[in-house]
mmCIF file with all atom_site columns, C-alpha atoms and ligand atoms in Angstrom:
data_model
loop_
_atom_site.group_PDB
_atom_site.id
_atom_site.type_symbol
_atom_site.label_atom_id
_atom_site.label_alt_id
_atom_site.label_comp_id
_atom_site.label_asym_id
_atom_site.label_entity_id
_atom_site.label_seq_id
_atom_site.pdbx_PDB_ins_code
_atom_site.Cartn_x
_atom_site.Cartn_y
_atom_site.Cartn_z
_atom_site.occupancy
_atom_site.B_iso_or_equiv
_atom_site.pdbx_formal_charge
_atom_site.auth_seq_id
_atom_site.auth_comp_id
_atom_site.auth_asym_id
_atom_site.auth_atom_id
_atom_site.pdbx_PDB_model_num
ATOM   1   C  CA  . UNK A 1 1   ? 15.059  7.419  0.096   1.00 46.00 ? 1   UNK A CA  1
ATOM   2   C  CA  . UNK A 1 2   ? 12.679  5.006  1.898   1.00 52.00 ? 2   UNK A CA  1
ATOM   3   C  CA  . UNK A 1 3   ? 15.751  3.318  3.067   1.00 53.00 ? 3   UNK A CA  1
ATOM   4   C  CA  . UNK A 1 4   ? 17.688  6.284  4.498   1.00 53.00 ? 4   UNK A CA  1
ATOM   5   C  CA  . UNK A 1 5   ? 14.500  7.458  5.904   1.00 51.00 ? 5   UNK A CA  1
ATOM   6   C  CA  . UNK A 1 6   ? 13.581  4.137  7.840   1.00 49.00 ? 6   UNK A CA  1
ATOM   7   C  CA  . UNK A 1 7   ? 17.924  4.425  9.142   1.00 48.00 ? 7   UNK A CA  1
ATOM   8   C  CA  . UNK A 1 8   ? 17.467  7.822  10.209  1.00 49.00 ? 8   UNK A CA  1
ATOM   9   C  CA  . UNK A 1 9   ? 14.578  6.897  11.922  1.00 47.00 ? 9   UNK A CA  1
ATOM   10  C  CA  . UNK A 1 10  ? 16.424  4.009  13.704  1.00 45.00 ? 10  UNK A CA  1
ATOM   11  C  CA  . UNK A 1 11  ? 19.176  6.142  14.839  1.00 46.00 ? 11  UNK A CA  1
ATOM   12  C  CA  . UNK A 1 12  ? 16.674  8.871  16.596  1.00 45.00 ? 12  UNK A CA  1
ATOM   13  C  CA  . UNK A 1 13  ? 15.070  6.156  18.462  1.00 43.00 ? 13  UNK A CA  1
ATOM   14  C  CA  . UNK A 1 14  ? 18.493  4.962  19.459  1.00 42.00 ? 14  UNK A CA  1
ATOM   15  C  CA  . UNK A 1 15  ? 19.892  8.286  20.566  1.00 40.00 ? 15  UNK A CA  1
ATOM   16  C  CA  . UNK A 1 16  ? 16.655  8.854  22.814  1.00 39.00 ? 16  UNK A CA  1
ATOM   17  C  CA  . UNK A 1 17  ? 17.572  6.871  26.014  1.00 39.00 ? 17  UNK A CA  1
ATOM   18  C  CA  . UNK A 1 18  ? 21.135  7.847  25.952  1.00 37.00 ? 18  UNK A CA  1
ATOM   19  C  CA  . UNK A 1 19  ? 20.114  11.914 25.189  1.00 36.00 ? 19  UNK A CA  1
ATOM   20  C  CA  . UNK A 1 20  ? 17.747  10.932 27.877  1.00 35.00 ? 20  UNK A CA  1
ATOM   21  C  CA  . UNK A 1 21  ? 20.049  9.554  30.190  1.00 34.00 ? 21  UNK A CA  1
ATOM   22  C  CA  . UNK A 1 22  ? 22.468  12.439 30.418  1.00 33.00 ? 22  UNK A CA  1
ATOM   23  C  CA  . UNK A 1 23  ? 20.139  15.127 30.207  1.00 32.00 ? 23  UNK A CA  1
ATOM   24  C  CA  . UNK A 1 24  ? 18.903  13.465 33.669  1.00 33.00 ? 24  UNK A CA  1
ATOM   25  C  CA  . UNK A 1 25  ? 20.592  15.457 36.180  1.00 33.00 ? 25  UNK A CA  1
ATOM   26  C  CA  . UNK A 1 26  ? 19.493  18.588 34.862  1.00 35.00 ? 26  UNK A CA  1
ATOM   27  C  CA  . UNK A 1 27  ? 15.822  17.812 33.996  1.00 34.00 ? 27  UNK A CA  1
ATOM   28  C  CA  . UNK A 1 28  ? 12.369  17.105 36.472  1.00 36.00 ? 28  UNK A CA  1
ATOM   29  C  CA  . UNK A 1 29  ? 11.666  13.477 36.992  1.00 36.00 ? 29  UNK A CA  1
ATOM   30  C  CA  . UNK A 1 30  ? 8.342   14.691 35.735  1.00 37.00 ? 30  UNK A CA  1
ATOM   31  C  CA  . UNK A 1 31  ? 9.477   15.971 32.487  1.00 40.00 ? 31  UNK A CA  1
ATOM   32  C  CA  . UNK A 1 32  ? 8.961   13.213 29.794  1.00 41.00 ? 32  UNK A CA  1
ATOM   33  C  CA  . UNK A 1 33  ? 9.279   15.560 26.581  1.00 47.00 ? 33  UNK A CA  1
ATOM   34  C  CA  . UNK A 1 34  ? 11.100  13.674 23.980  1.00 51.00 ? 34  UNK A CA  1
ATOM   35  C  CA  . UNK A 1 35  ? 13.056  15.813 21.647  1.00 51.00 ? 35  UNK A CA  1
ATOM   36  C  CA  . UNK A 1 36  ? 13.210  14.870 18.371  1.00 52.00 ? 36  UNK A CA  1
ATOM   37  C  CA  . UNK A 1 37  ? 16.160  15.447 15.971  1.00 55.00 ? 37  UNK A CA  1
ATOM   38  C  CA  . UNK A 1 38  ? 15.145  18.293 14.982  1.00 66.00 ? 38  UNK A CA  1
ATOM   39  C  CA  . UNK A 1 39  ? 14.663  20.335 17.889  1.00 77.00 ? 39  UNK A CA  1
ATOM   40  C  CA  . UNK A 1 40  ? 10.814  19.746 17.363  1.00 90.00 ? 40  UNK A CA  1
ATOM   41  C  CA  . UNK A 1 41  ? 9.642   18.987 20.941  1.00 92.00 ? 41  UNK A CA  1
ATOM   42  C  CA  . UNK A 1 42  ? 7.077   16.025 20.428  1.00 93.00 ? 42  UNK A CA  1
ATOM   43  C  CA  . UNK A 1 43  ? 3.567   16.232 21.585  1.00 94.00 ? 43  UNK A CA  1
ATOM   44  C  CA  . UNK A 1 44  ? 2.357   12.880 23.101  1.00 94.00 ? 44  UNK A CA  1
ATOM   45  C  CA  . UNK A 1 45  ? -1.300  12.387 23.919  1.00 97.00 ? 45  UNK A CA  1
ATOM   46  C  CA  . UNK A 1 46  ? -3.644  9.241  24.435  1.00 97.00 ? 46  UNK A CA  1
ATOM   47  C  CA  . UNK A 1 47  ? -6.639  7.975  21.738  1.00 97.00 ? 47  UNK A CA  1
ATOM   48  C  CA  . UNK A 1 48  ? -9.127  9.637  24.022  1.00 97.00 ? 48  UNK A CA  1
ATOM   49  C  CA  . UNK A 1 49  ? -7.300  13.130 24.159  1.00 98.00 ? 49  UNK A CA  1
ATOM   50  C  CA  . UNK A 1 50  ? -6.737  13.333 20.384  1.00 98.00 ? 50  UNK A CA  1
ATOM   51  C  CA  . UNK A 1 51  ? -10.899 12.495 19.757  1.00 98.00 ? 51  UNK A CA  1
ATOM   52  C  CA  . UNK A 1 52  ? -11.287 15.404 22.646  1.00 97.00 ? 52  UNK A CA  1
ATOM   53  C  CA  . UNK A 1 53  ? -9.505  17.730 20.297  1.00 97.00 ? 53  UNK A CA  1
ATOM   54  C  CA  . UNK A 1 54  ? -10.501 16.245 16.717  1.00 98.00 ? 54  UNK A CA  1
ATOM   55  C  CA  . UNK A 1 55  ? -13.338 16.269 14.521  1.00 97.00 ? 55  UNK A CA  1
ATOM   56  C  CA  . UNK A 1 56  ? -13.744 12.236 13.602  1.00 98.00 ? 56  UNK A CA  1
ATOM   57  C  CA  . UNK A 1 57  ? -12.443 13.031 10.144  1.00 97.00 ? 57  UNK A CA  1
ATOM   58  C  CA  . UNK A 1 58  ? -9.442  14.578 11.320  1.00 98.00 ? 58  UNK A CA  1
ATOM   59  C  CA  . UNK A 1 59  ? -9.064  11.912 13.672  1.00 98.00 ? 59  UNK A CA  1
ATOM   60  C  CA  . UNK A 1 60  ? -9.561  9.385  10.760  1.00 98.00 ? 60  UNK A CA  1
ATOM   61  C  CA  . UNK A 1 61  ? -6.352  11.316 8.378   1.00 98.00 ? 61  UNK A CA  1
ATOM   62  C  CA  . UNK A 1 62  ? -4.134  12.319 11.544  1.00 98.00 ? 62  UNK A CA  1
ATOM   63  C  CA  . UNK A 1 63  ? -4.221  9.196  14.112  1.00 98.00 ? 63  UNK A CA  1
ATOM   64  C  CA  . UNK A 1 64  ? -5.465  6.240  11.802  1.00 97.00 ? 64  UNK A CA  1
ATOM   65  C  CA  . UNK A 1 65  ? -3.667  7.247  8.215   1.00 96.00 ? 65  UNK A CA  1
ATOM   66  C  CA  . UNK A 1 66  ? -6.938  7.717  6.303   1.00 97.00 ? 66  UNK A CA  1
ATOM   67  C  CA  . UNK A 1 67  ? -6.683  9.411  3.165   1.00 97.00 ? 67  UNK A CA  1
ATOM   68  C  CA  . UNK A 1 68  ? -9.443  12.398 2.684   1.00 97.00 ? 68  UNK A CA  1
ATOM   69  C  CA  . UNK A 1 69  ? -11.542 12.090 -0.515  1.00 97.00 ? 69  UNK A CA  1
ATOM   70  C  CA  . UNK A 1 70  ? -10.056 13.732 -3.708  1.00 97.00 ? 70  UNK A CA  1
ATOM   71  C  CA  . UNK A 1 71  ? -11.568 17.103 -4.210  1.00 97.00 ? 71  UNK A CA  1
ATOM   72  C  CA  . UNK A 1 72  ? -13.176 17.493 -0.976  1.00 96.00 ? 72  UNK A CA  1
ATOM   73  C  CA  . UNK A 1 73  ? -11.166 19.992 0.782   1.00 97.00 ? 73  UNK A CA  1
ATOM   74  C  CA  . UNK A 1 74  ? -11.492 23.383 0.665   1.00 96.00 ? 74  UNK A CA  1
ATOM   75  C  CA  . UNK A 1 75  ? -7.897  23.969 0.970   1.00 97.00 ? 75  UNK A CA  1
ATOM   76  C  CA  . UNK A 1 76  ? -7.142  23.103 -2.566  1.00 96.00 ? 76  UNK A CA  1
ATOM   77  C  CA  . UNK A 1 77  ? -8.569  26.327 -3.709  1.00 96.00 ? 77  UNK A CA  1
ATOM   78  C  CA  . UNK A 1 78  ? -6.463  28.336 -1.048  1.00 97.00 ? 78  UNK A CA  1
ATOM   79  C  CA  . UNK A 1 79  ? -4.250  30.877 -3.392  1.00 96.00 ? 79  UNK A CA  1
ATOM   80  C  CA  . UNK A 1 80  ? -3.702  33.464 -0.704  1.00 98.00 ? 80  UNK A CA  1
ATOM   81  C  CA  . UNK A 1 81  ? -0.342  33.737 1.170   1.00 98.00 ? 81  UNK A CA  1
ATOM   82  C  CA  . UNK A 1 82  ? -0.173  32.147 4.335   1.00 98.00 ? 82  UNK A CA  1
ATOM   83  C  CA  . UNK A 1 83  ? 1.275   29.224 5.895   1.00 98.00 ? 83  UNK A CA  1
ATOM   84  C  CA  . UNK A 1 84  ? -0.315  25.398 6.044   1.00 98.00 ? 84  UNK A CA  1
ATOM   85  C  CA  . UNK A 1 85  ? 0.279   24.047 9.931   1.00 98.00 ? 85  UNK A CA  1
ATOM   86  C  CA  . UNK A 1 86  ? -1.037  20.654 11.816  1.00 98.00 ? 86  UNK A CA  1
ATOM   87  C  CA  . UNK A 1 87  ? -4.508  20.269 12.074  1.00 98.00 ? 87  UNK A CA  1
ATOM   88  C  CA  . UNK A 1 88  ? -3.231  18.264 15.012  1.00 98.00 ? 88  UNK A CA  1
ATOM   89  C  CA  . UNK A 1 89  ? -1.020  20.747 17.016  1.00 98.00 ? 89  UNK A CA  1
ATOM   90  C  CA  . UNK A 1 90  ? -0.346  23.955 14.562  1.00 97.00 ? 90  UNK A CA  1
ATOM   91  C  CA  . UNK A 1 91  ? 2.745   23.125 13.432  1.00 98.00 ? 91  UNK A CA  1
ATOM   92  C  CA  . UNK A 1 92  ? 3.904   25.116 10.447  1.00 98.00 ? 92  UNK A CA  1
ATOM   93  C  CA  . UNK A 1 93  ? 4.732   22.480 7.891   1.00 98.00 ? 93  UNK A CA  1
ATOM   94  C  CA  . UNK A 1 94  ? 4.077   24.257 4.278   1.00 98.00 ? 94  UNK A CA  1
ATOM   95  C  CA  . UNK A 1 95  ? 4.423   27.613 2.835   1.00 98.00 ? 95  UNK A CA  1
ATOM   96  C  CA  . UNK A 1 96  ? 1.757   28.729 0.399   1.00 98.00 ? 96  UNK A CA  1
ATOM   97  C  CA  . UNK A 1 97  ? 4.152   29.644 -2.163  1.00 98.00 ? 97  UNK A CA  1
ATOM   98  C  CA  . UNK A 1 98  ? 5.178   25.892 -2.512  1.00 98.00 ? 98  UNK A CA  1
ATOM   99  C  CA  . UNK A 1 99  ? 1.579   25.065 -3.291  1.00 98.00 ? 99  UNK A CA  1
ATOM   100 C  CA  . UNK A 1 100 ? 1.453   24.337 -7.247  1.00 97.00 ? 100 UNK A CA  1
ATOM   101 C  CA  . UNK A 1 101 ? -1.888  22.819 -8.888  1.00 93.00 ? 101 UNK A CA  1
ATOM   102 C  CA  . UNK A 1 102 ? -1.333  19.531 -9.085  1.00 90.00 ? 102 UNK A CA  1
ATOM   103 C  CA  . UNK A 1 103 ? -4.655  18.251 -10.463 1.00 92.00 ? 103 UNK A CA  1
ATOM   104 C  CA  . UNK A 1 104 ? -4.670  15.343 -8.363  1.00 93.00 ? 104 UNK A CA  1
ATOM   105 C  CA  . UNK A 1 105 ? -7.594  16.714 -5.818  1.00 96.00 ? 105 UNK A CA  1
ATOM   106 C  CA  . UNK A 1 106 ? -5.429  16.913 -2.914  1.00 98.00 ? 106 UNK A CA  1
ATOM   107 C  CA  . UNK A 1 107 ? -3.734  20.309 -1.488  1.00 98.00 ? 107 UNK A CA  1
ATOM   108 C  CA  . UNK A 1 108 ? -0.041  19.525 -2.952  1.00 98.00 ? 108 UNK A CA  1
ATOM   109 C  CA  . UNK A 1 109 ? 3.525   21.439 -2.131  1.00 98.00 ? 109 UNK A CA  1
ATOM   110 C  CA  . UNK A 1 110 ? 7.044   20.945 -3.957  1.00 98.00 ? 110 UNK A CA  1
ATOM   111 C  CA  . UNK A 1 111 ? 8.646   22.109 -0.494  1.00 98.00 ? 111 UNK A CA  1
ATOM   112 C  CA  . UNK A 1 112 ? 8.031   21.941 3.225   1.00 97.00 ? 112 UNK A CA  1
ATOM   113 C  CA  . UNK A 1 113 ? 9.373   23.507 6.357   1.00 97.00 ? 113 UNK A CA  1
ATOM   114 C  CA  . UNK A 1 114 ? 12.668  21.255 7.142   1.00 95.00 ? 114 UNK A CA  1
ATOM   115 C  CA  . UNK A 1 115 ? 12.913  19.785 10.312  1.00 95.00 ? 115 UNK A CA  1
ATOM   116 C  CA  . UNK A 1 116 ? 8.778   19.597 10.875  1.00 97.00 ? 116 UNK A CA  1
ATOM   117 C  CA  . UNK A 1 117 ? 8.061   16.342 8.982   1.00 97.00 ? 117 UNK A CA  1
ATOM   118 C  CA  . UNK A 1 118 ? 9.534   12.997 9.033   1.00 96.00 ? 118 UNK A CA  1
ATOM   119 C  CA  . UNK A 1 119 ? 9.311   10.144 6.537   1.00 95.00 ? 119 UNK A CA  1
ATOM   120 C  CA  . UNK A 1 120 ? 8.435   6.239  6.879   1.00 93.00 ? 120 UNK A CA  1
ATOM   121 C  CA  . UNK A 1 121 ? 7.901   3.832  4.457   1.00 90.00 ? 121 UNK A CA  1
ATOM   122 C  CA  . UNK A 1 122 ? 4.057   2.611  3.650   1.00 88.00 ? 122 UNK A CA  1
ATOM   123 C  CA  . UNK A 1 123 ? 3.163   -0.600 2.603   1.00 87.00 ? 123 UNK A CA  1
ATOM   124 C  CA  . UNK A 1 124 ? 0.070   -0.060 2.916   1.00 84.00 ? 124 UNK A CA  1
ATOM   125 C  CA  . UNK A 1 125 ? -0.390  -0.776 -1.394  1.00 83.00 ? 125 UNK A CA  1
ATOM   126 C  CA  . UNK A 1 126 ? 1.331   -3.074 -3.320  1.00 82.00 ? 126 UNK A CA  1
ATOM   127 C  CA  . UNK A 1 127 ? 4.239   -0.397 -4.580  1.00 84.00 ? 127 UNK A CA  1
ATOM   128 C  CA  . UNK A 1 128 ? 5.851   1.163  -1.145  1.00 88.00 ? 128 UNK A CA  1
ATOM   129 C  CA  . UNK A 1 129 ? 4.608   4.520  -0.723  1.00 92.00 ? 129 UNK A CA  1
ATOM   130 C  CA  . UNK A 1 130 ? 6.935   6.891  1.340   1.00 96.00 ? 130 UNK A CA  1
ATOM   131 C  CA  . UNK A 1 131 ? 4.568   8.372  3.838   1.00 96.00 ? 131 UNK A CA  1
ATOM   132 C  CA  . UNK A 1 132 ? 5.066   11.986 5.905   1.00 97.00 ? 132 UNK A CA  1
ATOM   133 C  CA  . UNK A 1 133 ? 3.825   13.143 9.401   1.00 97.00 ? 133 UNK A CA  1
ATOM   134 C  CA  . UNK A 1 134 ? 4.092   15.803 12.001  1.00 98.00 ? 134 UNK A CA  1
ATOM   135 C  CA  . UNK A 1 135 ? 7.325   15.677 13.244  1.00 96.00 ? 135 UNK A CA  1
ATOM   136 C  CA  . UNK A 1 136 ? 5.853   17.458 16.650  1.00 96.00 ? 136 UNK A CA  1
ATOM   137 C  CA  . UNK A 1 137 ? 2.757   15.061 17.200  1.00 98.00 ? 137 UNK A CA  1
ATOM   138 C  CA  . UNK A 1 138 ? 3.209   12.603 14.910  1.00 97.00 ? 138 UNK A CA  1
ATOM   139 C  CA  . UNK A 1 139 ? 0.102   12.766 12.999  1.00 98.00 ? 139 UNK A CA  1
ATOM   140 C  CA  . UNK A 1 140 ? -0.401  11.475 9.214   1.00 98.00 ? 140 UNK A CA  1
ATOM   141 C  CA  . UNK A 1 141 ? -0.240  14.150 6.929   1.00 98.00 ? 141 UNK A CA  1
ATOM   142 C  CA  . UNK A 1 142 ? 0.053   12.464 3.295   1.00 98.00 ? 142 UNK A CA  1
ATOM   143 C  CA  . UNK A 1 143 ? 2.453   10.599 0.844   1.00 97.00 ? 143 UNK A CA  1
ATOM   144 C  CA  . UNK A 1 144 ? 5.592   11.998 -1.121  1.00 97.00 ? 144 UNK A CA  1
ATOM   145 C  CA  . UNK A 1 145 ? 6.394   11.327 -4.414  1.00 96.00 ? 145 UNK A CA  1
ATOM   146 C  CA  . UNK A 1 146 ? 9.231   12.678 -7.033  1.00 96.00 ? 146 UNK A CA  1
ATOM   147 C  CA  . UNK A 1 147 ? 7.056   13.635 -10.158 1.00 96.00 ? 147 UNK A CA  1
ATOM   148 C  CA  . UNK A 1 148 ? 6.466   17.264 -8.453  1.00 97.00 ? 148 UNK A CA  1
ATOM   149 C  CA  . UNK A 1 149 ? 7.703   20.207 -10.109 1.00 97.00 ? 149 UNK A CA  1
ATOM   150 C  CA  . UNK A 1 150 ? 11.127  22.283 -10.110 1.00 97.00 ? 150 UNK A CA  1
ATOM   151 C  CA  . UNK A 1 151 ? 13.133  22.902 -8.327  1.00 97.00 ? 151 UNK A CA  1
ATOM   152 C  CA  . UNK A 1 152 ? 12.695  20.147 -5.848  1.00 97.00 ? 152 UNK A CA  1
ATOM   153 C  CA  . UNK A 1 153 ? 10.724  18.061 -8.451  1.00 97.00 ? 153 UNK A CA  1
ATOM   154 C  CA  . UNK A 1 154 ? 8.887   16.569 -5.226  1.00 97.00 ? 154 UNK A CA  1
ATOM   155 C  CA  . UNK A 1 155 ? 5.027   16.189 -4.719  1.00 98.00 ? 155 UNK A CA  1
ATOM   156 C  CA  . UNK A 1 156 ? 3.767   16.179 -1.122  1.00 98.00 ? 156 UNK A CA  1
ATOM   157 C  CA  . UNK A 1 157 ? 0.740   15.434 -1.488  1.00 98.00 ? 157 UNK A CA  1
ATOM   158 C  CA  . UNK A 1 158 ? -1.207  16.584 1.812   1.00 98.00 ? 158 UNK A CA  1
ATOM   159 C  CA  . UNK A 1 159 ? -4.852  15.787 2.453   1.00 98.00 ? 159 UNK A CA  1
ATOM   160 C  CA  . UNK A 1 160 ? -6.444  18.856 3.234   1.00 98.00 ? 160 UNK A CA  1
ATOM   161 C  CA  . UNK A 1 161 ? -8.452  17.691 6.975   1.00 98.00 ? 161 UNK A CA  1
ATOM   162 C  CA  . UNK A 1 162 ? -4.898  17.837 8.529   1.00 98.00 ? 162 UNK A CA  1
ATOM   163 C  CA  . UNK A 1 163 ? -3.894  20.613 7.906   1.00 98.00 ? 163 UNK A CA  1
ATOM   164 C  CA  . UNK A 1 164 ? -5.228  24.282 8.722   1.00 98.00 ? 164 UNK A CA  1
ATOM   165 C  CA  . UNK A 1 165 ? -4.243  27.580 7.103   1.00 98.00 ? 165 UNK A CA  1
ATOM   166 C  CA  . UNK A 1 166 ? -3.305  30.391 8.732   1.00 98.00 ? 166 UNK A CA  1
ATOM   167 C  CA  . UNK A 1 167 ? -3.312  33.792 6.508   1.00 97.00 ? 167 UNK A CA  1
ATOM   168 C  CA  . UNK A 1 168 ? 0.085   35.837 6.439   1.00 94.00 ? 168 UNK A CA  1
HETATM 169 ZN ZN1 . ZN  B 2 .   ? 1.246   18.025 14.402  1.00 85.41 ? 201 ZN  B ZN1 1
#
């Protein structure tokens, strides 16, 4: 997974400057919007924009790949239905009917919204950890493992600062 992940990253940085290049004609010289495989039209700000915007623990999670202590997010008592987006940029990313109790101390989902996260490997520990982010702005959301529970039987395991909920 880590693997096909790190390819599939390869090829959408490969396909930029050629997507780029004949989109040309058509677009602004001023437009610089990247679009990302999925359609997701990626947000690019400077350090000093995102610490405008974020508190310095969301900053921490979203920009530097800090994980939030266990337990201390509010989010992991959230039961009501709703959707989990960015913290960074609003980006749906979880439905609250794929939140299970994982016991773990961090909000945790079996599913996410396809297309709105992407995957890199972290090697961060000694094991390689696959890591997940924004696919919009790119921030750090959490890690994904496979011991989650039917019918995807994966864990994405989401610190709570980065993301907000909106109720349904
Ligand atoms: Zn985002």
């Amino acid at each position: 997974m880590n693997r096909r992940a790190v390819l599939t990253g390869l090829a959408a940085i490969a396909t930029v400057p050629v997507a780029g290049y004949f989109a040309f004609s058509k677009r602004n010289l001023g437009d610089t919007k990247q679009i990302t495989g999925s359609g997701v039209t990626r947000i690019n700000k400077t350090e000093a924009e995102w610490r405008d915007i974020l508190n310095p623990q969301e900053f921490a999670v979203l920009r530097e790949g800090a994980t939030e202590r266990p337990n201390s997010s509010e989010l992991n008592a959230e039961k009501r239905p709703g959707t989990f987006v960015c913290a960074g940029c609003d980006l749906p990313l979880f439905k609250s009917e794929w939140k299970f109790g994982s016991g773990t101390g961090w909000p945790s989902f079996y599913d996410y919204i396809k297309g709105h996260l992407e995957t890199s490997a972290d090697y961060k520990l000694v094991v390689p950890r696959t890591e997940y982010h924004c696919a919009r702005c790119g921030g750090h959301q959490g890690h994904v493992f496979d011991d989650g529970p039917p019918p995807t039987g994966e864990r994405w395991r989401n610190n709570g600062v980065a993301l907000k909920f909106v109720l349904a």
